[in-house]
Amino acid sequence: MNQKKPIGQFVCPTCSKRFGRKGDLGRHEKLHTGARPYVCSDCGKAFAQFSGLKTHLNVHTRVRPFACNFEGCDKCFGDPSSRARHRKETHERVGAFKCPFPKCKSSIKRRSAFTSHLRKHNLDPLTLDIDIFAPTQSQMSVKSTSRKSIRGSMAESLPVQPHTVVKDQFREEFYNRMSLHNFHPSFLKK
């Protein structure tokens, strides 16, 4: 019969953390010693593990081997943590703005970034049938009951109840305030 090694057979003498393989323990022990034997020949940055140096070299070569595997996304990254951050912030964000453009799967947290994104598709955020001014999950908590939960300096001047659509009031207030600063919003469509 095949006998498996007991899990945690190798124990770190410094912190008592257990490892199933001797190599994993050796790699872990470098955290305690501070040893960084793998040095980048281009910039001198040192790493505890060879894999860290190998990934770092992509910064200098501009190689981006870590592709986002989300359907319809063709972005690539130099390291796996940047790819993971991209997936979390772009494709998996709860309460984010979803792009209405066909074949675009973007999901963007910040309203300003979302409106910029829409313009890349030649879409005017003020004429679309989406509510870019409504507070989303990322701007307003579900349990919120005050106007303080709506971001922006105009929140106090709006007659807003939590979880209501504020697009028309916001647009009206926006135009009024811009006219006070000699800004002519005629290029913006209602």
XYZ file of C-alpha atoms in Angstrom:
190
model
C 0.000 0.000 0.000
C 0.957 3.612 -0.570
C 1.710 5.334 2.676
C 1.440 9.093 2.771
C 3.818 11.201 4.801
C 2.123 12.723 7.800
C 1.161 16.347 7.176
C 3.366 18.742 9.052
C 6.317 16.413 9.455
C 8.815 19.287 9.130
C 8.594 21.898 11.894
C 10.088 25.395 11.895
C 12.333 25.718 14.971
C 11.600 29.453 15.222
C 7.794 29.624 15.035
C 6.668 25.958 15.134
C 4.820 26.198 11.829
C 4.539 22.771 10.185
C 5.299 21.792 6.582
C 4.764 18.626 4.580
C 7.987 19.024 2.592
C 11.516 19.848 3.651
C 11.920 22.346 0.789
C 8.871 24.292 1.964
C 10.368 24.502 5.455
C 13.688 25.729 4.026
C 11.920 28.411 2.000
C 9.935 29.458 5.079
C 13.039 29.698 7.298
C 14.420 32.434 5.050
C 11.618 34.661 6.346
C 13.127 34.454 9.833
C 16.748 34.906 8.777
C 16.039 37.697 6.316
C 18.230 35.969 3.723
C 17.659 37.263 0.203
C 20.160 35.414 -1.948
C 18.473 36.047 -5.316
C 19.514 39.476 -6.605
C 18.305 41.232 -9.756
C 21.283 42.062 -11.971
C 19.437 45.056 -13.462
C 18.404 46.979 -10.341
C 19.878 45.156 -7.334
C 16.567 44.257 -5.700
C 16.937 41.047 -3.665
C 14.478 38.205 -3.102
C 14.193 35.335 -0.646
C 12.926 32.997 -3.357
C 14.023 32.450 -6.935
C 10.401 32.595 -8.073
C 10.206 36.159 -6.724
C 13.239 37.192 -8.775
C 11.886 35.419 -11.852
C 8.577 37.300 -11.620
C 10.375 40.594 -10.888
C 12.435 40.313 -14.091
C 9.218 40.885 -16.047
C 9.391 44.515 -14.876
C 12.596 45.005 -16.856
C 11.696 42.911 -19.895
C 8.107 44.202 -20.019
C 6.926 40.623 -20.491
C 3.362 40.130 -19.275
C 2.747 36.383 -19.096
C -0.148 36.481 -16.604
C -3.297 36.913 -18.691
C -6.690 37.685 -17.201
C -8.802 34.630 -17.897
C -12.118 36.448 -17.561
C -14.212 36.001 -20.707
C -13.770 38.926 -23.085
C -10.830 40.495 -21.223
C -7.473 40.596 -22.982
C -5.389 42.316 -20.283
C -2.041 40.788 -19.291
C 0.165 41.427 -16.267
C 3.774 40.961 -15.215
C 2.952 39.219 -11.950
C 0.123 37.095 -10.563
C -0.785 39.515 -7.775
C -1.459 42.323 -10.273
C -3.688 39.970 -12.252
C -5.556 38.992 -9.068
C -6.021 42.669 -8.122
C -7.310 43.427 -11.633
C -9.834 40.559 -11.498
C -11.065 41.633 -8.082
C -11.361 45.335 -8.915
C -12.613 44.981 -12.487
C -14.598 41.785 -12.807
C -15.660 40.730 -9.324
C -16.582 43.970 -7.560
C -19.944 43.941 -5.802
C -21.951 47.120 -6.290
C -19.823 48.339 -9.163
C -20.925 50.036 -12.359
C -21.308 47.501 -15.180
C -20.442 48.635 -18.703
C -23.487 48.428 -21.021
C -21.354 48.191 -24.171
C -21.811 44.842 -25.971
C -18.895 42.433 -25.454
C -17.382 44.636 -22.724
C -17.397 42.900 -19.371
C -15.929 45.774 -17.349
C -17.182 46.441 -13.865
C -15.778 49.630 -12.357
C -16.048 50.862 -8.764
C -15.491 54.613 -9.041
C -18.070 56.754 -10.860
C -15.384 58.990 -12.389
C -13.492 56.012 -13.804
C -16.754 54.547 -15.091
C -17.732 57.719 -16.964
C -14.226 57.870 -18.487
C -14.583 54.229 -19.491
C -17.928 54.925 -21.185
C -16.370 57.707 -23.246
C -13.814 55.204 -24.601
C -16.803 53.473 -26.200
C -18.075 56.880 -27.455
C -20.988 56.685 -25.014
C -22.289 59.784 -23.247
C -22.963 58.843 -19.622
C -25.640 61.544 -19.290
C -27.755 60.234 -22.175
C -27.596 56.527 -21.384
C -30.470 54.696 -19.771
C -28.327 53.792 -16.774
C -28.216 55.591 -13.501
C -24.641 56.719 -13.015
C -25.737 59.051 -10.239
C -27.492 56.521 -8.026
C -25.469 55.465 -5.023
C -24.113 51.963 -5.461
C -23.225 49.369 -2.874
C -19.684 50.737 -2.831
C -20.852 54.282 -2.015
C -23.764 53.548 0.303
C -24.075 50.812 2.867
C -27.230 48.724 2.914
C -27.969 49.741 6.502
C -27.403 53.455 5.886
C -30.173 55.896 6.719
C -28.495 59.275 6.349
C -27.550 61.609 3.536
C -23.947 61.432 4.722
C -23.694 58.093 2.967
C -23.910 59.774 -0.442
C -20.506 61.036 -1.472
C -19.898 64.510 -2.738
C -20.379 68.087 -1.604
C -23.902 68.214 -3.030
C -25.278 65.541 -0.710
C -26.586 68.004 1.876
C -28.484 70.053 -0.705
C -30.352 67.106 -2.200
C -33.670 65.848 -0.852
C -32.425 62.263 -0.832
C -33.702 59.225 0.956
C -31.395 56.217 1.116
C -31.563 53.818 -1.840
C -33.394 56.267 -4.118
C -32.466 57.369 -7.604
C -30.900 60.812 -7.533
C -29.943 61.201 -11.191
C -32.300 64.065 -12.110
C -31.772 65.998 -8.883
C -28.023 65.564 -9.131
C -27.929 66.642 -12.779
C -30.046 69.729 -12.021
C -27.879 70.673 -9.042
C -24.717 69.994 -11.064
C -25.819 72.365 -13.857
C -26.863 75.027 -11.346
C -23.529 74.939 -9.555
C -21.524 74.902 -12.782
C -23.351 77.993 -14.051
C -22.248 79.819 -10.891
C -18.651 79.218 -11.974
C -19.193 80.523 -15.531
C -19.108 76.994 -16.881
C -21.453 76.437 -19.775
C -22.690 72.828 -19.842
C -24.298 73.057 -23.294
C -22.068 70.261 -24.551
C -23.669 67.960 -21.991
C -26.990 66.515 -23.103
C -29.939 66.090 -20.820
